GROMACS .gro file of C-alpha atoms in nm:
model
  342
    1UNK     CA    1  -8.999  12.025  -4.987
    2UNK     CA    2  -9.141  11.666  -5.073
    3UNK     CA    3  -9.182  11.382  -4.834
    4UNK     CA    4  -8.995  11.126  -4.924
    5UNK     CA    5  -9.159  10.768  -4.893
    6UNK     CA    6  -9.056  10.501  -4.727
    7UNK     CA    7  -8.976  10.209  -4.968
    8UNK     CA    8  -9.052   9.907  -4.650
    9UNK     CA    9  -9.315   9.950  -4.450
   10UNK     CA   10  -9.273  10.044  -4.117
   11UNK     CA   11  -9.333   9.747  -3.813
   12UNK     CA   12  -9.576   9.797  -3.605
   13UNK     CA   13  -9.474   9.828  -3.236
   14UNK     CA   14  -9.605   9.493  -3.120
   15UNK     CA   15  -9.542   9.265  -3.435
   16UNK     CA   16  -9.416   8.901  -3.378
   17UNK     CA   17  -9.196   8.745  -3.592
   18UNK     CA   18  -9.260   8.365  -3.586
   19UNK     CA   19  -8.910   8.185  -3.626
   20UNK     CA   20  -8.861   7.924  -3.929
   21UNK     CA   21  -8.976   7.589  -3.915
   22UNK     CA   22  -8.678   7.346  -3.882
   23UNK     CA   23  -8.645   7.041  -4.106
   24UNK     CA   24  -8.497   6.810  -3.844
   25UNK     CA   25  -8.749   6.495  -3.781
   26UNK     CA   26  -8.827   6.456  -3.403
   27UNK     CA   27  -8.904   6.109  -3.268
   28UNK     CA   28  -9.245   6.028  -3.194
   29UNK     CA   29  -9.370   5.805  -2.925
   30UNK     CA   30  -9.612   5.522  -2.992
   31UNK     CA   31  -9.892   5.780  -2.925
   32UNK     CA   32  -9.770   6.007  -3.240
   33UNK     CA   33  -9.603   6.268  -2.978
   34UNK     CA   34  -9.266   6.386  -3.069
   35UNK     CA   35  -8.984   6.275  -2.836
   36UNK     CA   36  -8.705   6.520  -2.761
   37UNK     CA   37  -8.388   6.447  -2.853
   38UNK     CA   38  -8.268   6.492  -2.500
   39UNK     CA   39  -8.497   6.216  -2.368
   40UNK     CA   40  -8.410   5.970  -2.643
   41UNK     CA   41  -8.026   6.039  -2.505
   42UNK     CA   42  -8.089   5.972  -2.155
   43UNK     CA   43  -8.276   5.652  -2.251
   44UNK     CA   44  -7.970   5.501  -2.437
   45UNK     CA   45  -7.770   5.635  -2.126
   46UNK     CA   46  -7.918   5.459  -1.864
   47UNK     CA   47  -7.947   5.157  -2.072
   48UNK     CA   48  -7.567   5.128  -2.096
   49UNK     CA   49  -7.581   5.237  -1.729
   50UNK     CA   50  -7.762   4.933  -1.662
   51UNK     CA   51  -7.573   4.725  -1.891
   52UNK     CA   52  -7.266   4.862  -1.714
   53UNK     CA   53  -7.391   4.751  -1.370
   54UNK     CA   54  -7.568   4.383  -1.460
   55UNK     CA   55  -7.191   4.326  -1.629
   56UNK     CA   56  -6.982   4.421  -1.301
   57UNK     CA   57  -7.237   4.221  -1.093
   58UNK     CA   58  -7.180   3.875  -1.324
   59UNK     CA   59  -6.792   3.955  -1.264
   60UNK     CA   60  -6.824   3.977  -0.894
   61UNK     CA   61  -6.949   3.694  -0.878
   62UNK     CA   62  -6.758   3.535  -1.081
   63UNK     CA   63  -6.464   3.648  -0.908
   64UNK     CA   64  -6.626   3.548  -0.589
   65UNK     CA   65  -6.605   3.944  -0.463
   66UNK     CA   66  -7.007   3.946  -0.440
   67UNK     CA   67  -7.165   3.878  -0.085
   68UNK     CA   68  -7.487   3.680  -0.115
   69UNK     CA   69  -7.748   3.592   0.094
   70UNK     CA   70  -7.816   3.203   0.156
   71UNK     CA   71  -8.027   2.989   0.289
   72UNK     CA   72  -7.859   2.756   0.575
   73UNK     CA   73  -8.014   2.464   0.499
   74UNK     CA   74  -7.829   2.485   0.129
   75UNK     CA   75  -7.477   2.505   0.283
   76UNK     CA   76  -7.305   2.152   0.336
   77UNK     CA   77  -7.053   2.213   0.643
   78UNK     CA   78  -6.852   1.888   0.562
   79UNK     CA   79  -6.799   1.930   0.217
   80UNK     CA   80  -6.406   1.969   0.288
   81UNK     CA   81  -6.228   1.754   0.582
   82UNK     CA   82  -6.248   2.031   0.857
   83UNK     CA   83  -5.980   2.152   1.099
   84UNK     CA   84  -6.098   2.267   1.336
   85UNK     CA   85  -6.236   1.934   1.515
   86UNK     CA   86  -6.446   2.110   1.849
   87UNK     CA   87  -6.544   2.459   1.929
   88UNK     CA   88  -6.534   2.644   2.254
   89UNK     CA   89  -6.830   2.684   2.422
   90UNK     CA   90  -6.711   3.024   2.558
   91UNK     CA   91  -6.574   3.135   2.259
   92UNK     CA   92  -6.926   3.013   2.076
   93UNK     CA   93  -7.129   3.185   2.331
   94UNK     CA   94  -6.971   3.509   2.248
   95UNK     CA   95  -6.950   3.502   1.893
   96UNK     CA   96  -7.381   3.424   1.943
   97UNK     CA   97  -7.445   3.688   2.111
   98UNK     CA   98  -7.272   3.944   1.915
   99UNK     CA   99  -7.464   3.769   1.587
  100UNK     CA  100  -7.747   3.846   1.805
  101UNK     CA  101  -7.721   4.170   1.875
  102UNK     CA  102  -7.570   4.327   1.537
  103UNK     CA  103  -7.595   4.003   1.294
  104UNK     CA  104  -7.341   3.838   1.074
  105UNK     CA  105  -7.032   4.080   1.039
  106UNK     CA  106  -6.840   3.885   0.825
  107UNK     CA  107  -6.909   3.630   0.507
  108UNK     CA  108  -6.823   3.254   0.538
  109UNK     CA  109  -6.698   3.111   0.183
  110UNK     CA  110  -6.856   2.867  -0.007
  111UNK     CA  111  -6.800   2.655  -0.335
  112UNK     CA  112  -7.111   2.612  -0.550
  113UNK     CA  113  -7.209   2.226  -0.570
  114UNK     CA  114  -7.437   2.063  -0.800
  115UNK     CA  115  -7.816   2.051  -0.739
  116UNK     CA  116  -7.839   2.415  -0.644
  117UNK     CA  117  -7.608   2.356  -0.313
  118UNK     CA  118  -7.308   2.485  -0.162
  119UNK     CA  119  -6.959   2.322   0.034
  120UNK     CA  120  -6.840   2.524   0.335
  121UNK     CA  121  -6.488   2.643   0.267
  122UNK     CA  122  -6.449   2.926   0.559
  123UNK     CA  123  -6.641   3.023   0.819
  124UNK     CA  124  -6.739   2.697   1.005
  125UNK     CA  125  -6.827   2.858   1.363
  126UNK     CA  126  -7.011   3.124   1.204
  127UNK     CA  127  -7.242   2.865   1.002
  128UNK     CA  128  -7.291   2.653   1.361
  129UNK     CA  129  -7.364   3.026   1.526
  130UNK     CA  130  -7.656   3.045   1.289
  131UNK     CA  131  -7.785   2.716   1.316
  132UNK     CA  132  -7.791   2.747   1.672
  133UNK     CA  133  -7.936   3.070   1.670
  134UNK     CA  134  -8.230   2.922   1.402
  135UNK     CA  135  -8.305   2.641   1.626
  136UNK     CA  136  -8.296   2.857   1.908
  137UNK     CA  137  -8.525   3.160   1.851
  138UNK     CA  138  -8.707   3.029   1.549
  139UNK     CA  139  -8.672   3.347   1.411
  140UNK     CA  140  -8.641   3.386   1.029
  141UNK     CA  141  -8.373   3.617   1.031
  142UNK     CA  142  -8.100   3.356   1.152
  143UNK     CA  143  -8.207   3.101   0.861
  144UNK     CA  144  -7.996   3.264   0.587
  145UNK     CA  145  -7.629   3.310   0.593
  146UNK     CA  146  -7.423   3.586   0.436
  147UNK     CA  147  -7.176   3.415   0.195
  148UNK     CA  148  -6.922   3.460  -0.067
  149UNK     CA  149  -6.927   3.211  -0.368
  150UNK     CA  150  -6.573   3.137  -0.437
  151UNK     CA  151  -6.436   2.876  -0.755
  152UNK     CA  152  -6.125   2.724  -0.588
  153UNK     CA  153  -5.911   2.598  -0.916
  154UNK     CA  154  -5.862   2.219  -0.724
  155UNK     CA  155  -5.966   2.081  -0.365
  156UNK     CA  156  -5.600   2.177  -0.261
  157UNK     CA  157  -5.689   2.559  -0.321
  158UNK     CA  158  -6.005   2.501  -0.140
  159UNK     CA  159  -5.816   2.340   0.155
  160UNK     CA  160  -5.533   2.626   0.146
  161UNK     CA  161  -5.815   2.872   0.185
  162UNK     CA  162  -6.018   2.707   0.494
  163UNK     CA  163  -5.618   2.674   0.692
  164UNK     CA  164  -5.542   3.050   0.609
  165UNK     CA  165  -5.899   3.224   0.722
  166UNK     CA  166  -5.823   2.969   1.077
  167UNK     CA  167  -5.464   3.071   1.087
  168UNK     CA  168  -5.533   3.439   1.048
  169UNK     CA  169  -5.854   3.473   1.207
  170UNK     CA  170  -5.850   3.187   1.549
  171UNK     CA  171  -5.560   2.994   1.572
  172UNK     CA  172  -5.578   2.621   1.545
  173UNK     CA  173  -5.403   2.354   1.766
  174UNK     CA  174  -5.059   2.194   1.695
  175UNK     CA  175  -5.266   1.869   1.679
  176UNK     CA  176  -5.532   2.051   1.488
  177UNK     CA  177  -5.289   2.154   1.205
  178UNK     CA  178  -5.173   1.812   1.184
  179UNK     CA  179  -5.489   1.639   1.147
  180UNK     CA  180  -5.564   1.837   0.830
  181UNK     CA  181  -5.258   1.755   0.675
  182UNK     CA  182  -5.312   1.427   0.731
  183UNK     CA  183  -5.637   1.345   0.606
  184UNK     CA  184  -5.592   1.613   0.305
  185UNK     CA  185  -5.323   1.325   0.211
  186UNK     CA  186  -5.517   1.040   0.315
  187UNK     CA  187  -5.798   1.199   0.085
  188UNK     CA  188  -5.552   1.238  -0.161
  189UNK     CA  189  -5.553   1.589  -0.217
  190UNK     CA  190  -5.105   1.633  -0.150
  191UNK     CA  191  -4.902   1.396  -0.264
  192UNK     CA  192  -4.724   1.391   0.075
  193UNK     CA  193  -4.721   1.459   0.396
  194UNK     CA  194  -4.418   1.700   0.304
  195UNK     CA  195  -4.644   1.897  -0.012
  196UNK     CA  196  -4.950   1.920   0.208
  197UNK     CA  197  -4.728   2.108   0.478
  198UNK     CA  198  -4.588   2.313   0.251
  199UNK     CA  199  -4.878   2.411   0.074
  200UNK     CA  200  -5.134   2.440   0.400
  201UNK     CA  201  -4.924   2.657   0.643
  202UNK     CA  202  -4.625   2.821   0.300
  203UNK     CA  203  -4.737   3.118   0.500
  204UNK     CA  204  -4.604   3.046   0.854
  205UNK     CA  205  -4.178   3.002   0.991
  206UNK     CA  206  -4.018   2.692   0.890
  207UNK     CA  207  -3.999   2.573   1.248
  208UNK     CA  208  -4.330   2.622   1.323
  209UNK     CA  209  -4.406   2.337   0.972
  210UNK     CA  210  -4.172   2.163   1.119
  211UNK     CA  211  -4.341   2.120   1.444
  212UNK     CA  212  -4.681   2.074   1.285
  213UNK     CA  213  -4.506   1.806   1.077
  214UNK     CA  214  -4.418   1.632   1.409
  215UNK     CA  215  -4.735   1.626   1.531
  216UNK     CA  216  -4.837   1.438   1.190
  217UNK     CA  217  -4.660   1.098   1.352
  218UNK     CA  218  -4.936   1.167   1.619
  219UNK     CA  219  -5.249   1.159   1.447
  220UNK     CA  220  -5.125   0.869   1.218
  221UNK     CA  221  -5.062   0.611   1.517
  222UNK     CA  222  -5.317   0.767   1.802
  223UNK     CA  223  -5.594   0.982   1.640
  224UNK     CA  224  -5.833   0.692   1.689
  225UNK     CA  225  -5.787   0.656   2.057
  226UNK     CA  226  -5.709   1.016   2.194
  227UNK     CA  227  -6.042   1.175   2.297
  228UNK     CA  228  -5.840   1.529   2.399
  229UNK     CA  229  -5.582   1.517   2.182
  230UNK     CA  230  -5.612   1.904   2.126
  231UNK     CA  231  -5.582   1.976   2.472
  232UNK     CA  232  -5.177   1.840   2.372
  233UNK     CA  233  -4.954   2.122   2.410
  234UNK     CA  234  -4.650   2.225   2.196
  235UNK     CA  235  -4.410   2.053   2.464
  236UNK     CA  236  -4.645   1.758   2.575
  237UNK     CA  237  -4.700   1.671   2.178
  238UNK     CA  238  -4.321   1.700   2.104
  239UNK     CA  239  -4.231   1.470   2.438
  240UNK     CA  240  -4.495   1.224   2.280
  241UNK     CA  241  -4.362   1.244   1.929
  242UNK     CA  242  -3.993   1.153   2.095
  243UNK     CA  243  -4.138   0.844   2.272
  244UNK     CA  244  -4.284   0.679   1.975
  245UNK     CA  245  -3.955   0.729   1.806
  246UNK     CA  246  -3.769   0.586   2.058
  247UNK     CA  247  -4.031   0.262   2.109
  248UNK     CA  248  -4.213   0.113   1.875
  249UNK     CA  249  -4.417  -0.047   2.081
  250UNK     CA  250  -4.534   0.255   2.230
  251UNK     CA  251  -4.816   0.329   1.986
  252UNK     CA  252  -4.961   0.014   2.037
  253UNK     CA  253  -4.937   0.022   2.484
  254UNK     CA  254  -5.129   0.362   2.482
  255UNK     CA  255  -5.356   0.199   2.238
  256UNK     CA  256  -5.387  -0.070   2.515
  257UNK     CA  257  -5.418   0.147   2.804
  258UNK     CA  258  -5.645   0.463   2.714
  259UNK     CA  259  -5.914   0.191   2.551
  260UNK     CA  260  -5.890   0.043   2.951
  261UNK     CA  261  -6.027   0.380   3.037
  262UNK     CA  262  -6.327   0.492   2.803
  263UNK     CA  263  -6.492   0.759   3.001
  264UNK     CA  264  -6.216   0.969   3.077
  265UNK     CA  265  -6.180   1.312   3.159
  266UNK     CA  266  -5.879   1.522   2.950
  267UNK     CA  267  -5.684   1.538   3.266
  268UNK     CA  268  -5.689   1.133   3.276
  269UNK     CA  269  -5.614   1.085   2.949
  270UNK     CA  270  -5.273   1.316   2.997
  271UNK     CA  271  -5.206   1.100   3.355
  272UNK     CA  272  -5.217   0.750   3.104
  273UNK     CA  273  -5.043   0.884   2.830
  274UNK     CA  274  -4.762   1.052   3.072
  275UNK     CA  275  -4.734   0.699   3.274
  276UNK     CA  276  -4.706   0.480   3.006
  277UNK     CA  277  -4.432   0.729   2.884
  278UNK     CA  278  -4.246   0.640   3.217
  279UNK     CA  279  -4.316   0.275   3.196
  280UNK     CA  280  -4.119   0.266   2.889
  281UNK     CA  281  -3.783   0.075   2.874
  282UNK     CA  282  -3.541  -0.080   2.623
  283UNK     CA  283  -3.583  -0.404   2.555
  284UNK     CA  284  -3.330  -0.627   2.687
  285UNK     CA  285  -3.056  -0.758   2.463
  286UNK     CA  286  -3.046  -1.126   2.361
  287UNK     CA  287  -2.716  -1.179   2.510
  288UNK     CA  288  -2.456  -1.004   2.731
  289UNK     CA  289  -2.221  -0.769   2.595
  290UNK     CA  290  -1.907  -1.034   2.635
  291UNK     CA  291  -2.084  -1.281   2.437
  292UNK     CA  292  -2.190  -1.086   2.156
  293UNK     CA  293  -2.131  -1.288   1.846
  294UNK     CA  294  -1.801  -1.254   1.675
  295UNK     CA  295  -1.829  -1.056   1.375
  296UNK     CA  296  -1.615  -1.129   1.057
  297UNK     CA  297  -1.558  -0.761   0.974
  298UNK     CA  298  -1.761  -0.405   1.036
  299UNK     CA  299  -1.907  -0.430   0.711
  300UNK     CA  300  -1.949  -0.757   0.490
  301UNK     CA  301  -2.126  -0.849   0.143
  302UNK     CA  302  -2.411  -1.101   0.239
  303UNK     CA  303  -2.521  -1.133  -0.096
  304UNK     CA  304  -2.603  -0.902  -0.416
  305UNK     CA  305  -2.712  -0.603  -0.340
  306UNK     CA  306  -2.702  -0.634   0.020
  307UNK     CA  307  -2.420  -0.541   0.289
  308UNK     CA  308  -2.434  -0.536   0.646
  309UNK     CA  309  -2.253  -0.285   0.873
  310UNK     CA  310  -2.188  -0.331   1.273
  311UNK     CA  311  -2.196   0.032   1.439
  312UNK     CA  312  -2.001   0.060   1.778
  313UNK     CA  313  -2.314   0.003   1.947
  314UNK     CA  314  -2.347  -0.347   1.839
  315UNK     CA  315  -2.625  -0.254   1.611
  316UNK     CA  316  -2.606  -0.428   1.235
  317UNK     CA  317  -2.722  -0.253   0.968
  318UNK     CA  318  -2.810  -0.357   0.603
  319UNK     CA  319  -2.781  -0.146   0.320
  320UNK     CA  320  -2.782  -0.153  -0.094
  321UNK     CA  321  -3.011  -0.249  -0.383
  322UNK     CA  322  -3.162  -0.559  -0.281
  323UNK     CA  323  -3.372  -0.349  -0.037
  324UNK     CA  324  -3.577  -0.186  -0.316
  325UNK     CA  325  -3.742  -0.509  -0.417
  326UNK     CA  326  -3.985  -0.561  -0.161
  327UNK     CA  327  -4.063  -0.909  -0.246
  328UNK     CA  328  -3.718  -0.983  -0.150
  329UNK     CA  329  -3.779  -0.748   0.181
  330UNK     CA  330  -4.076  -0.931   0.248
  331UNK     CA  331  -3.907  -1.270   0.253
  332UNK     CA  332  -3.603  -1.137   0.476
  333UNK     CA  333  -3.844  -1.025   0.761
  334UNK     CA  334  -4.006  -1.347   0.731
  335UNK     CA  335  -3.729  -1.573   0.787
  336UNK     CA  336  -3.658  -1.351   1.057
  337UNK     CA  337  -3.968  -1.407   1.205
  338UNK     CA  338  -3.936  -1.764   1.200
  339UNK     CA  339  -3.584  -1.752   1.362
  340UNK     CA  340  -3.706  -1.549   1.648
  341UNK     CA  341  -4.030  -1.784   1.694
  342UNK     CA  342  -3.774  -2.127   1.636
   0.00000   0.00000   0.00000
């Protein structure tokens, strides 16, 4: 019987066969090399990594969220009216030593300035920590500060945020809290004395504003003389802020008397403003009760837009319009004047 033959040829047992060139181009490299597609990927992956990362850096710090490092010497510390007017030497001496030992824990806050500078919002023992520390070792590892750039909208947003890191982090004096209302006015940063308390401390009780509000009266008539006047309690300020209601001419005798006394320690200064306190008295009256002036009527029309009103206690009060025009106000107090001196 015939063979038959085989119409392919048979493969031989080791035969390779080589696979189709593909048509897809392959990048080349500058040297002519192809580039794999995989590589050429990765490239454009970490670029938009990158991209990713540069972009949530610029918000941080636009957000103020982003901790920098900066020099002290760039930091103004009385770029805003501080509140806190002394620092304990205890407290300070602690708060060194643990900078010392394990450095800055926590940012201070800062406003960029012009000419490559910053203003101290936050974080004023921390910044005086430093300095000491700087001055003290000369090492180069105290001369930078850790810091978060901040844009308050306005200077009251700045000032808000310096009263709420003191009020949540140390607590600040009675006296302390009404200084910085003060001046914040005074600087013209509120309105009034009213807006700055309510905008300062909207985060503490009612009666607690209301007793930082007292203290105001205070710092208005005696911050220029009192050399301890946070060492004023809540019940020693109040007593004071009582007396100078109740005398006018108190302001002006403790004036008189602590200025008699100009190296004075803070337990003097309480003795003076206590006795002067006690020396107070109401002024006599200008006749005796029997021959108090006879009086048409409790409450009589002296003019225009002016009445006068007796109270039981003798004590004449003037009311209505004309008091608005302080040219006419002006004149009245005048011609009192000269009555009294005549």
């Amino acid at each position: 019987m015939a063979k038959r033959k085989r119409l392919t040829p048979e493969p031989t047992r080791h035969a390779q066969v080589a696979a189709p060139e593909t048509k897809t181009a392959m990048p080349r490299g500058l040297s002519g090399t192809r580039i794999p597609i995989a590589d050429v990927a990765q490239d454009a992956s970490s670029s938009a990594a990158l991209a990713e990362v540069a972009q949530t850096l610029t918000d941080a710090r636009s957000e103020g969220r982003l901790i920098q490092r900066l020099p002290l010497d760039l930091i103004d510390a009385d770029h805003l009216v501080r509140d806190r007017m002394i620092a304990d030497a205890e407290e300070m001496t602690v708060l060194k030593d643990s900078i010392r030992e394990r450095g800055q824990q926590t940012a201070i806050e800062v406003v960029a300035l012009e000419g490559g500078r910053f203003g101290l919002i936050s974080g004023w023992r921390r910044l005086g920590a430093l300095r000491d520390l700087a001055f003290e070792t000369k090492d180069a590892a105290f001369e930078t500060v850790l810091a978060i750039v901040r844009t308050p909208s306005d200077a009251a947003d700045a000032y808000v945020a310096m009263v709420e890191e003191n009020e949540i982090r140390v607590g600040l004096s009675f006296y302390e809290r009404a200084r910085i209302v003060a001046r914040a006015v005074d600087k013209g940063v509120f309105s009034s004395d009213r807006v700055a308390l309510s905008q300062l401390f909207a985060a503490v009780s009612r009666s607690k504003r209301s007793k930082i509000g007292n203290f105001v009266s205070i710092v208005r008539l005696l911050d220029p003389v009192l050399a301890y006047p946070t060492d004023l309690t809540e019940r020693s300020g109040l007593a004071l802020v009582q007396a100078l209601e109740a005398d006018s001419t108190l302001a002006d005798r403790l004036t008189a008397a602590l200025s008699r006394t100009p190296q004075r320690t803070a337990a003097q200064e309480a003795q003076i403003i206590a006795d002067t306190i006690a020396a107070t008295h109401a002024p006599a009256p200008p006749y005796a009760p029997q021959d108090r002036p006879k009086l048409p009527s409790l409450r009589e029309t002296l003019c225009d837009g002016l009445e006068y009103r007796v109270d039981k206690d003798g004590q004449i009060r003037l009311t209505g319009a004309a008091l608005q025009d302080q040219a006419f106000v002006s004149r009245m107090l005048q011609a009192l004047r000269d009555l009294d001196r005549g």
